Amino acid sequence: AAEDGSYLEDWLLPTGQTFRVNGQPHPNGGIAFLFEDISAEISLTRSFREELELGQAVLDSVDEAIAVFSATRTMIMANAAYHKLWGDDPSAQLEEVSADTVLTRWIAECRKNDGWDDIRSALLDQNRSEPERIAVRLKSGRSLVCRVAPLAGNARLVGFSPNRAAKAPKLVTKLAEAEATSRGSLSA
């Protein structure tokens, strides 16, 4: 293979070093081999991959459904809670997923709500630097809080979490009913 210039291999040595070996024909009829120590490059790549995997694992451990968009408003990552809530996995798709595409999907899955204009603006407006929180309701009736937060490099984080405020009135009513029932049983 070196005679026709197609020999290129990475050799992993028992010492932990990695050499890239390139075989080329030599002009005087011989074969030349170039040995390049790429150990530092391989180590850096492995370290970077481990950091990415750790970051994804940390993101997946969060209960809030999170999607992160680049400065060009392309989804660059999402956690397991996001995949569970919206039923899709952007990392499994071959083409890039734009914020407009995802917004259309979110709006279709929710009840009509005027807050989507604010969410769209907070996500797409490059000059927006303040976080935004808007209550939305899925067609199933589940109430969520959508949080859009600016990140470094003009990226955006969009998070969806249960709307605890929507449950609070029901809880207050149940507590009042329980209190009235206990007062009634005490007077009897």
Short mmCIF file of N, CA and C in Angstrom, two decimals:
data_model
loop_
_atom_site.label_atom_id
_atom_site.label_comp_id
_atom_site.label_asym_id
_atom_site.label_seq_id
_atom_site.Cartn_x
_atom_site.Cartn_y
_atom_site.Cartn_z
N ALA A 1 0.83 -1.20 0.00
CA ALA A 1 0.00 0.00 0.00
C ALA A 1 0.87 1.26 0.00
N ALA A 2 2.04 1.18 0.63
CA ALA A 2 2.92 2.35 0.67
C ALA A 2 3.48 2.65 -0.71
N GLU A 3 3.63 1.64 -1.55
CA GLU A 3 4.15 1.85 -2.89
C GLU A 3 3.25 2.75 -3.73
N ASP A 4 1.93 2.65 -3.53
CA ASP A 4 1.03 3.53 -4.29
C ASP A 4 0.55 4.72 -3.48
N GLY A 5 1.11 4.93 -2.29
CA GLY A 5 0.82 6.13 -1.49
C GLY A 5 -0.45 6.06 -0.68
N SER A 6 -1.01 4.85 -0.50
CA SER A 6 -2.28 4.74 0.22
C SER A 6 -2.14 4.16 1.63
N TYR A 7 -0.91 4.06 2.14
CA TYR A 7 -0.73 3.51 3.48
C TYR A 7 -0.81 4.62 4.52
N LEU A 8 -1.80 4.52 5.39
CA LEU A 8 -1.96 5.47 6.49
C LEU A 8 -2.62 4.71 7.64
N GLU A 9 -1.91 4.61 8.75
CA GLU A 9 -2.41 3.87 9.91
C GLU A 9 -2.01 4.58 11.18
N ASP A 10 -2.84 4.41 12.21
CA ASP A 10 -2.49 4.88 13.56
C ASP A 10 -2.08 3.67 14.37
N TRP A 11 -0.91 3.75 14.96
CA TRP A 11 -0.40 2.66 15.79
C TRP A 11 -0.50 3.07 17.25
N LEU A 12 -1.22 2.29 18.03
CA LEU A 12 -1.32 2.50 19.47
C LEU A 12 -0.31 1.58 20.13
N LEU A 13 0.67 2.18 20.78
CA LEU A 13 1.75 1.40 21.40
C LEU A 13 1.39 1.05 22.84
N PRO A 14 1.96 -0.04 23.39
CA PRO A 14 1.67 -0.44 24.78
C PRO A 14 2.04 0.65 25.80
N THR A 15 2.92 1.56 25.43
CA THR A 15 3.33 2.63 26.33
C THR A 15 2.27 3.72 26.46
N GLY A 16 1.24 3.65 25.60
CA GLY A 16 0.19 4.67 25.62
C GLY A 16 0.37 5.70 24.52
N GLN A 17 1.52 5.69 23.87
CA GLN A 17 1.75 6.62 22.77
C GLN A 17 1.00 6.16 21.53
N THR A 18 0.65 7.13 20.67
CA THR A 18 0.01 6.82 19.40
C THR A 18 0.82 7.47 18.29
N PHE A 19 1.15 6.66 17.29
CA PHE A 19 1.88 7.16 16.13
C PHE A 19 1.02 7.01 14.89
N ARG A 20 1.02 8.05 14.06
CA ARG A 20 0.38 7.96 12.75
C ARG A 20 1.50 7.65 11.77
N VAL A 21 1.31 6.56 11.03
CA VAL A 21 2.33 6.10 10.08
C VAL A 21 1.78 6.28 8.67
N ASN A 22 2.57 7.01 7.86
CA ASN A 22 2.17 7.31 6.49
C ASN A 22 3.25 6.76 5.56
N GLY A 23 2.86 5.89 4.64
CA GLY A 23 3.81 5.32 3.68
C GLY A 23 3.61 5.93 2.30
N GLN A 24 4.71 6.39 1.71
CA GLN A 24 4.67 7.04 0.39
C GLN A 24 5.80 6.49 -0.47
N PRO A 25 5.57 6.44 -1.78
CA PRO A 25 6.70 6.05 -2.64
C PRO A 25 7.73 7.17 -2.66
N HIS A 26 8.99 6.79 -2.70
CA HIS A 26 10.09 7.76 -2.75
C HIS A 26 10.49 7.95 -4.21
N PRO A 27 10.87 9.18 -4.58
CA PRO A 27 11.19 9.44 -6.00
C PRO A 27 12.29 8.55 -6.57
N ASN A 28 13.20 8.06 -5.75
CA ASN A 28 14.30 7.23 -6.27
C ASN A 28 13.95 5.75 -6.28
N GLY A 29 12.66 5.42 -6.18
CA GLY A 29 12.23 4.02 -6.26
C GLY A 29 12.03 3.33 -4.94
N GLY A 30 12.36 3.97 -3.86
CA GLY A 30 12.18 3.36 -2.54
C GLY A 30 10.82 3.73 -1.95
N ILE A 31 10.65 3.41 -0.68
CA ILE A 31 9.42 3.73 0.05
C ILE A 31 9.83 4.52 1.29
N ALA A 32 9.13 5.61 1.52
CA ALA A 32 9.41 6.45 2.69
C ALA A 32 8.26 6.32 3.68
N PHE A 33 8.60 6.17 4.96
CA PHE A 33 7.59 6.12 6.02
C PHE A 33 7.77 7.33 6.93
N LEU A 34 6.68 7.98 7.20
CA LEU A 34 6.69 9.12 8.11
C LEU A 34 6.00 8.67 9.39
N PHE A 35 6.71 8.76 10.52
CA PHE A 35 6.15 8.41 11.83
C PHE A 35 5.89 9.71 12.58
N GLU A 36 4.62 9.94 12.89
CA GLU A 36 4.24 11.19 13.57
C GLU A 36 3.62 10.84 14.92
N ASP A 37 4.17 11.40 15.99
CA ASP A 37 3.64 11.17 17.33
C ASP A 37 2.40 12.04 17.52
N ILE A 38 1.22 11.40 17.55
CA ILE A 38 -0.04 12.14 17.72
C ILE A 38 -0.66 11.86 19.08
N SER A 39 0.17 11.46 20.05
CA SER A 39 -0.32 11.12 21.39
C SER A 39 -1.05 12.28 22.04
N ALA A 40 -0.51 13.48 21.95
CA ALA A 40 -1.14 14.64 22.59
C ALA A 40 -2.49 14.94 21.96
N GLU A 41 -2.58 14.85 20.63
CA GLU A 41 -3.84 15.09 19.92
C GLU A 41 -4.90 14.06 20.33
N ILE A 42 -4.51 12.80 20.40
CA ILE A 42 -5.44 11.74 20.78
C ILE A 42 -5.89 11.93 22.22
N SER A 43 -4.97 12.27 23.11
CA SER A 43 -5.29 12.51 24.52
C SER A 43 -6.27 13.68 24.66
N LEU A 44 -6.02 14.75 23.93
CA LEU A 44 -6.91 15.91 23.96
C LEU A 44 -8.30 15.56 23.44
N THR A 45 -8.36 14.79 22.37
CA THR A 45 -9.64 14.37 21.80
C THR A 45 -10.42 13.51 22.80
N ARG A 46 -9.73 12.57 23.44
CA ARG A 46 -10.39 11.72 24.45
C ARG A 46 -10.89 12.54 25.62
N SER A 47 -10.08 13.48 26.07
CA SER A 47 -10.46 14.33 27.19
C SER A 47 -11.68 15.18 26.83
N PHE A 48 -11.68 15.74 25.63
CA PHE A 48 -12.80 16.55 25.17
C PHE A 48 -14.08 15.71 25.09
N ARG A 49 -13.96 14.49 24.56
CA ARG A 49 -15.11 13.59 24.45
C ARG A 49 -15.65 13.23 25.84
N GLU A 50 -14.75 12.98 26.79
CA GLU A 50 -15.17 12.67 28.16
C GLU A 50 -15.90 13.85 28.80
N GLU A 51 -15.41 15.08 28.55
CA GLU A 51 -16.08 16.27 29.08
C GLU A 51 -17.46 16.44 28.48
N LEU A 52 -17.59 16.20 27.18
CA LEU A 52 -18.91 16.29 26.54
C LEU A 52 -19.87 15.25 27.12
N GLU A 53 -19.38 14.03 27.29
CA GLU A 53 -20.23 12.97 27.84
C GLU A 53 -20.63 13.28 29.29
N LEU A 54 -19.71 13.84 30.07
CA LEU A 54 -20.02 14.23 31.45
C LEU A 54 -21.06 15.35 31.46
N GLY A 55 -20.87 16.35 30.60
CA GLY A 55 -21.83 17.45 30.51
C GLY A 55 -23.21 16.95 30.14
N GLN A 56 -23.30 16.01 29.19
CA GLN A 56 -24.59 15.45 28.79
C GLN A 56 -25.20 14.66 29.94
N ALA A 57 -24.37 13.90 30.67
CA ALA A 57 -24.88 13.12 31.81
C ALA A 57 -25.44 14.04 32.90
N VAL A 58 -24.74 15.15 33.16
CA VAL A 58 -25.23 16.12 34.15
C VAL A 58 -26.55 16.72 33.68
N LEU A 59 -26.63 17.11 32.41
CA LEU A 59 -27.85 17.68 31.85
C LEU A 59 -29.00 16.68 31.91
N ASP A 60 -28.70 15.40 31.64
CA ASP A 60 -29.74 14.37 31.69
C ASP A 60 -30.24 14.11 33.10
N SER A 61 -29.44 14.43 34.12
CA SER A 61 -29.86 14.21 35.50
C SER A 61 -30.83 15.28 36.01
N VAL A 62 -30.99 16.36 35.24
CA VAL A 62 -31.87 17.47 35.63
C VAL A 62 -33.30 17.12 35.23
N ASP A 63 -34.27 17.40 36.13
CA ASP A 63 -35.67 17.11 35.85
C ASP A 63 -36.29 18.06 34.84
N GLU A 64 -35.79 19.28 34.77
CA GLU A 64 -36.32 20.25 33.82
C GLU A 64 -35.97 19.80 32.39
N ALA A 65 -36.96 19.87 31.48
CA ALA A 65 -36.73 19.54 30.08
C ALA A 65 -35.98 20.70 29.45
N ILE A 66 -34.74 20.45 29.01
CA ILE A 66 -33.86 21.53 28.54
C ILE A 66 -33.40 21.29 27.11
N ALA A 67 -33.45 22.36 26.31
CA ALA A 67 -32.86 22.38 24.97
C ALA A 67 -31.95 23.60 24.90
N VAL A 68 -30.82 23.45 24.25
CA VAL A 68 -29.86 24.54 24.11
C VAL A 68 -29.71 24.86 22.62
N PHE A 69 -29.75 26.16 22.31
CA PHE A 69 -29.66 26.62 20.93
C PHE A 69 -28.40 27.47 20.76
N SER A 70 -27.73 27.29 19.64
CA SER A 70 -26.52 28.07 19.33
C SER A 70 -26.91 29.50 18.99
N ALA A 71 -25.91 30.33 18.75
CA ALA A 71 -26.14 31.72 18.37
C ALA A 71 -26.90 31.81 17.04
N THR A 72 -26.78 30.79 16.20
CA THR A 72 -27.51 30.76 14.93
C THR A 72 -28.90 30.14 15.09
N ARG A 73 -29.27 29.86 16.32
CA ARG A 73 -30.58 29.30 16.70
C ARG A 73 -30.83 27.92 16.11
N THR A 74 -29.77 27.12 16.17
CA THR A 74 -29.86 25.71 15.84
C THR A 74 -29.75 24.95 17.15
N MET A 75 -30.62 23.94 17.34
CA MET A 75 -30.55 23.17 18.57
C MET A 75 -29.25 22.37 18.58
N ILE A 76 -28.48 22.55 19.66
CA ILE A 76 -27.19 21.85 19.74
C ILE A 76 -27.18 20.75 20.79
N MET A 77 -28.12 20.79 21.72
CA MET A 77 -28.21 19.70 22.69
C MET A 77 -29.55 19.77 23.41
N ALA A 78 -29.95 18.65 23.94
CA ALA A 78 -31.16 18.55 24.74
C ALA A 78 -30.98 17.40 25.72
N ASN A 79 -31.71 17.45 26.82
CA ASN A 79 -31.54 16.38 27.81
C ASN A 79 -32.63 15.32 27.70
N ALA A 80 -32.50 14.28 28.51
CA ALA A 80 -33.45 13.16 28.48
C ALA A 80 -34.87 13.62 28.82
N ALA A 81 -35.00 14.56 29.76
CA ALA A 81 -36.34 15.07 30.12
C ALA A 81 -36.99 15.77 28.93
N TYR A 82 -36.20 16.47 28.13
CA TYR A 82 -36.72 17.12 26.93
C TYR A 82 -37.25 16.06 25.96
N HIS A 83 -36.46 15.02 25.73
CA HIS A 83 -36.86 13.96 24.81
C HIS A 83 -38.15 13.29 25.28
N LYS A 84 -38.26 13.10 26.60
CA LYS A 84 -39.46 12.47 27.16
C LYS A 84 -40.68 13.37 27.00
N LEU A 85 -40.52 14.67 27.26
CA LEU A 85 -41.64 15.61 27.16
C LEU A 85 -42.12 15.78 25.73
N TRP A 86 -41.18 15.99 24.79
CA TRP A 86 -41.57 16.33 23.42
C TRP A 86 -41.52 15.15 22.47
N GLY A 87 -41.01 14.01 22.94
CA GLY A 87 -41.06 12.79 22.14
C GLY A 87 -40.17 12.77 20.91
N ASP A 88 -39.15 13.58 20.89
CA ASP A 88 -38.21 13.53 19.78
C ASP A 88 -36.79 13.63 20.29
N ASP A 89 -35.87 13.23 19.44
CA ASP A 89 -34.45 13.27 19.80
C ASP A 89 -33.69 13.96 18.67
N PRO A 90 -33.45 15.28 18.81
CA PRO A 90 -32.76 16.01 17.74
C PRO A 90 -31.37 15.46 17.43
N SER A 91 -30.70 14.83 18.41
CA SER A 91 -29.37 14.29 18.15
C SER A 91 -29.43 13.08 17.22
N ALA A 92 -30.60 12.44 17.10
CA ALA A 92 -30.74 11.29 16.22
C ALA A 92 -31.02 11.71 14.77
N GLN A 93 -31.33 12.98 14.56
CA GLN A 93 -31.61 13.47 13.22
C GLN A 93 -30.31 13.86 12.53
N LEU A 94 -30.26 13.66 11.23
CA LEU A 94 -29.06 13.98 10.47
C LEU A 94 -28.94 15.47 10.17
N GLU A 95 -30.06 16.12 9.91
CA GLU A 95 -29.99 17.55 9.59
C GLU A 95 -30.16 18.37 10.86
N GLU A 96 -29.74 19.63 10.77
CA GLU A 96 -29.84 20.53 11.91
C GLU A 96 -31.31 20.87 12.16
N VAL A 97 -31.63 21.10 13.43
CA VAL A 97 -33.00 21.45 13.81
C VAL A 97 -33.00 22.92 14.22
N SER A 98 -33.78 23.72 13.51
CA SER A 98 -33.81 25.16 13.79
C SER A 98 -34.79 25.47 14.91
N ALA A 99 -34.60 26.62 15.52
CA ALA A 99 -35.51 27.08 16.57
C ALA A 99 -36.92 27.26 16.02
N ASP A 100 -37.05 27.75 14.80
CA ASP A 100 -38.38 27.92 14.19
C ASP A 100 -39.12 26.59 14.07
N THR A 101 -38.39 25.56 13.66
CA THR A 101 -38.99 24.23 13.52
C THR A 101 -39.48 23.72 14.88
N VAL A 102 -38.65 23.88 15.89
CA VAL A 102 -38.99 23.40 17.23
C VAL A 102 -40.14 24.22 17.82
N LEU A 103 -40.11 25.53 17.63
CA LEU A 103 -41.20 26.38 18.12
C LEU A 103 -42.53 25.95 17.51
N THR A 104 -42.54 25.68 16.23
CA THR A 104 -43.76 25.23 15.55
C THR A 104 -44.27 23.95 16.19
N ARG A 105 -43.36 23.04 16.50
CA ARG A 105 -43.73 21.76 17.14
C ARG A 105 -44.30 22.00 18.54
N TRP A 106 -43.62 22.85 19.33
CA TRP A 106 -44.09 23.12 20.68
C TRP A 106 -45.49 23.74 20.66
N ILE A 107 -45.67 24.73 19.81
CA ILE A 107 -46.96 25.42 19.74
C ILE A 107 -48.06 24.44 19.33
N ALA A 108 -47.77 23.53 18.41
CA ALA A 108 -48.76 22.55 17.96
C ALA A 108 -49.17 21.60 19.09
N GLU A 109 -48.27 21.35 20.03
CA GLU A 109 -48.53 20.43 21.13
C GLU A 109 -49.21 21.11 22.33
N CYS A 110 -49.37 22.43 22.25
CA CYS A 110 -49.93 23.18 23.37
C CYS A 110 -51.27 23.81 23.00
N ARG A 111 -52.00 24.18 24.04
CA ARG A 111 -53.23 24.94 23.85
C ARG A 111 -52.88 26.35 23.41
N LYS A 112 -53.83 27.00 22.78
CA LYS A 112 -53.58 28.37 22.30
C LYS A 112 -53.20 29.25 23.48
N ASN A 113 -52.13 30.02 23.29
CA ASN A 113 -51.62 30.85 24.37
C ASN A 113 -50.88 32.02 23.74
N ASP A 114 -51.20 33.21 24.18
CA ASP A 114 -50.53 34.40 23.65
C ASP A 114 -49.08 34.48 24.07
N GLY A 115 -48.66 33.71 25.04
CA GLY A 115 -47.29 33.75 25.53
C GLY A 115 -46.26 33.24 24.54
N TRP A 116 -46.67 32.54 23.51
CA TRP A 116 -45.71 32.00 22.55
C TRP A 116 -44.99 33.10 21.78
N ASP A 117 -45.63 34.24 21.56
CA ASP A 117 -44.94 35.35 20.90
C ASP A 117 -43.77 35.83 21.77
N ASP A 118 -43.99 35.88 23.08
CA ASP A 118 -42.91 36.29 23.99
C ASP A 118 -41.79 35.26 24.02
N ILE A 119 -42.16 33.98 23.98
CA ILE A 119 -41.16 32.91 23.98
C ILE A 119 -40.36 32.99 22.68
N ARG A 120 -41.04 33.14 21.56
CA ARG A 120 -40.36 33.25 20.26
C ARG A 120 -39.38 34.43 20.27
N SER A 121 -39.84 35.56 20.77
CA SER A 121 -39.00 36.76 20.82
C SER A 121 -37.79 36.53 21.72
N ALA A 122 -37.99 35.94 22.88
CA ALA A 122 -36.88 35.70 23.82
C ALA A 122 -35.86 34.73 23.23
N LEU A 123 -36.33 33.78 22.44
CA LEU A 123 -35.43 32.79 21.85
C LEU A 123 -34.70 33.33 20.63
N LEU A 124 -35.40 34.06 19.78
CA LEU A 124 -34.82 34.47 18.50
C LEU A 124 -34.14 35.83 18.50
N ASP A 125 -34.54 36.73 19.39
CA ASP A 125 -34.00 38.09 19.38
C ASP A 125 -32.56 38.10 19.90
N GLN A 126 -31.63 38.45 19.03
CA GLN A 126 -30.21 38.45 19.37
C GLN A 126 -29.87 39.47 20.46
N ASN A 127 -30.67 40.53 20.57
CA ASN A 127 -30.36 41.60 21.53
C ASN A 127 -30.98 41.37 22.90
N ARG A 128 -31.76 40.34 23.05
CA ARG A 128 -32.44 40.05 24.30
C ARG A 128 -31.44 39.52 25.31
N SER A 129 -31.35 40.15 26.48
CA SER A 129 -30.38 39.69 27.48
C SER A 129 -31.03 39.31 28.81
N GLU A 130 -32.34 39.48 28.91
CA GLU A 130 -33.05 39.14 30.14
C GLU A 130 -33.76 37.80 29.98
N PRO A 131 -33.76 36.97 31.02
CA PRO A 131 -34.50 35.71 30.95
C PRO A 131 -36.01 35.97 30.91
N GLU A 132 -36.72 35.02 30.38
CA GLU A 132 -38.17 35.12 30.25
C GLU A 132 -38.81 33.86 30.82
N ARG A 133 -39.92 34.03 31.54
CA ARG A 133 -40.68 32.88 32.07
C ARG A 133 -42.14 33.06 31.67
N ILE A 134 -42.69 32.05 30.99
CA ILE A 134 -44.06 32.12 30.49
C ILE A 134 -44.75 30.79 30.80
N ALA A 135 -45.98 30.87 31.30
CA ALA A 135 -46.76 29.65 31.55
C ALA A 135 -47.41 29.20 30.24
N VAL A 136 -47.32 27.91 29.96
CA VAL A 136 -47.98 27.31 28.80
C VAL A 136 -48.71 26.06 29.26
N ARG A 137 -49.67 25.62 28.47
CA ARG A 137 -50.42 24.43 28.83
C ARG A 137 -50.46 23.48 27.63
N LEU A 138 -50.04 22.23 27.89
CA LEU A 138 -50.09 21.21 26.84
C LEU A 138 -51.54 20.86 26.54
N LYS A 139 -51.79 20.28 25.38
CA LYS A 139 -53.15 19.87 25.02
C LYS A 139 -53.70 18.86 26.02
N SER A 140 -52.82 18.12 26.68
CA SER A 140 -53.23 17.15 27.69
C SER A 140 -53.75 17.83 28.96
N GLY A 141 -53.52 19.15 29.07
CA GLY A 141 -53.94 19.90 30.25
C GLY A 141 -52.80 20.18 31.22
N ARG A 142 -51.70 19.54 31.03
CA ARG A 142 -50.53 19.73 31.91
C ARG A 142 -49.99 21.16 31.76
N SER A 143 -49.80 21.82 32.89
CA SER A 143 -49.32 23.20 32.88
C SER A 143 -47.80 23.22 33.10
N LEU A 144 -47.11 24.00 32.26
CA LEU A 144 -45.65 24.10 32.31
C LEU A 144 -45.23 25.56 32.38
N VAL A 145 -44.04 25.77 32.88
CA VAL A 145 -43.40 27.07 32.79
C VAL A 145 -42.28 26.93 31.78
N CYS A 146 -42.30 27.78 30.75
CA CYS A 146 -41.23 27.80 29.76
C CYS A 146 -40.27 28.91 30.16
N ARG A 147 -39.01 28.54 30.28
CA ARG A 147 -37.97 29.49 30.68
C ARG A 147 -36.98 29.62 29.53
N VAL A 148 -36.76 30.86 29.08
CA VAL A 148 -35.76 31.13 28.05
C VAL A 148 -34.68 31.98 28.70
N ALA A 149 -33.46 31.47 28.70
CA ALA A 149 -32.37 32.17 29.37
C ALA A 149 -31.20 32.36 28.40
N PRO A 150 -30.63 33.57 28.38
CA PRO A 150 -29.45 33.80 27.55
C PRO A 150 -28.23 33.08 28.13
N LEU A 151 -27.37 32.59 27.25
CA LEU A 151 -26.13 31.93 27.64
C LEU A 151 -24.96 32.63 26.97
N ALA A 152 -23.77 32.25 27.34
CA ALA A 152 -22.56 32.82 26.75
C ALA A 152 -22.55 32.58 25.24
N GLY A 153 -21.94 33.49 24.51
CA GLY A 153 -21.82 33.34 23.06
C GLY A 153 -23.13 33.52 22.33
N ASN A 154 -24.08 34.21 22.96
CA ASN A 154 -25.39 34.49 22.38
C ASN A 154 -26.23 33.23 22.15
N ALA A 155 -25.92 32.17 22.88
CA ALA A 155 -26.72 30.96 22.83
C ALA A 155 -27.95 31.15 23.72
N ARG A 156 -28.90 30.25 23.64
CA ARG A 156 -30.11 30.31 24.46
C ARG A 156 -30.42 28.94 25.04
N LEU A 157 -30.88 28.95 26.29
CA LEU A 157 -31.37 27.75 26.95
C LEU A 157 -32.88 27.89 27.06
N VAL A 158 -33.61 26.85 26.67
CA VAL A 158 -35.06 26.83 26.85
C VAL A 158 -35.37 25.65 27.74
N GLY A 159 -36.05 25.93 28.85
CA GLY A 159 -36.39 24.87 29.79
C GLY A 159 -37.89 24.82 30.03
N PHE A 160 -38.39 23.62 30.24
CA PHE A 160 -39.80 23.42 30.56
C PHE A 160 -39.88 22.64 31.88
N SER A 161 -40.61 23.20 32.83
CA SER A 161 -40.77 22.54 34.12
C SER A 161 -42.24 22.64 34.53
N PRO A 162 -42.67 21.76 35.44
CA PRO A 162 -44.07 21.82 35.89
C PRO A 162 -44.39 23.19 36.49
N ASN A 163 -45.58 23.67 36.20
CA ASN A 163 -46.03 24.95 36.73
C ASN A 163 -46.62 24.71 38.11
N ARG A 164 -45.83 24.89 39.12
CA ARG A 164 -46.27 24.64 40.50
C ARG A 164 -47.36 25.63 40.91
N ALA A 165 -47.34 26.84 40.38
CA ALA A 165 -48.35 27.86 40.72
C ALA A 165 -49.73 27.41 40.25
N ALA A 166 -49.80 26.67 39.14
CA ALA A 166 -51.09 26.20 38.63
C ALA A 166 -51.69 25.16 39.57
N LYS A 167 -50.85 24.44 40.30
CA LYS A 167 -51.33 23.42 41.24
C LYS A 167 -51.68 24.02 42.60
N ALA A 168 -51.11 25.17 42.91
CA ALA A 168 -51.29 25.77 44.23
C ALA A 168 -52.75 26.04 44.58
N PRO A 169 -53.59 26.61 43.70
CA PRO A 169 -54.98 26.85 44.07
C PRO A 169 -55.71 25.55 44.45
N LYS A 170 -55.44 24.47 43.73
CA LYS A 170 -56.07 23.19 44.06
C LYS A 170 -55.63 22.73 45.44
N LEU A 171 -54.35 22.91 45.75
CA LEU A 171 -53.81 22.51 47.05
C LEU A 171 -54.45 23.33 48.16
N VAL A 172 -54.58 24.63 47.96
CA VAL A 172 -55.20 25.50 48.96
C VAL A 172 -56.64 25.08 49.19
N THR A 173 -57.37 24.77 48.12
CA THR A 173 -58.77 24.32 48.24
C THR A 173 -58.84 23.02 49.02
N LYS A 174 -57.96 22.08 48.72
CA LYS A 174 -57.96 20.79 49.42
C LYS A 174 -57.62 20.98 50.89
N LEU A 175 -56.68 21.87 51.21
CA LEU A 175 -56.33 22.13 52.61
C LEU A 175 -57.51 22.75 53.34
N ALA A 176 -58.21 23.68 52.70
CA ALA A 176 -59.37 24.32 53.32
C ALA A 176 -60.47 23.29 53.57
N GLU A 177 -60.69 22.39 52.61
CA GLU A 177 -61.71 21.35 52.78
C GLU A 177 -61.34 20.41 53.93
N ALA A 178 -60.06 20.04 54.01
CA ALA A 178 -59.60 19.15 55.07
C ALA A 178 -59.74 19.83 56.43
N GLU A 179 -59.42 21.12 56.47
CA GLU A 179 -59.54 21.87 57.72
C GLU A 179 -61.00 21.96 58.16
N ALA A 180 -61.90 22.21 57.22
CA ALA A 180 -63.33 22.32 57.54
C ALA A 180 -63.85 20.97 58.01
N THR A 181 -63.39 19.88 57.38
CA THR A 181 -63.81 18.54 57.78
C THR A 181 -63.32 18.23 59.20
N SER A 182 -62.07 18.60 59.50
CA SER A 182 -61.53 18.31 60.84
C SER A 182 -62.25 19.15 61.89
N ARG A 183 -62.64 20.38 61.56
CA ARG A 183 -63.38 21.22 62.53
C ARG A 183 -64.75 20.61 62.79
N GLY A 184 -65.36 20.09 61.72
CA GLY A 184 -66.67 19.48 61.87
C GLY A 184 -66.64 18.24 62.75
N SER A 185 -65.56 17.45 62.62
CA SER A 185 -65.45 16.23 63.42
C SER A 185 -65.06 16.55 64.85
N LEU A 186 -64.41 17.69 65.09
CA LEU A 186 -64.04 18.08 66.46
C LEU A 186 -65.27 18.56 67.22
N SER A 187 -66.20 19.23 66.54
CA SER A 187 -67.38 19.75 67.24
C SER A 187 -68.40 18.66 67.48
N ALA A 188 -68.29 17.54 66.82
CA ALA A 188 -69.26 16.48 67.00
C ALA A 188 -69.00 15.66 68.20
#
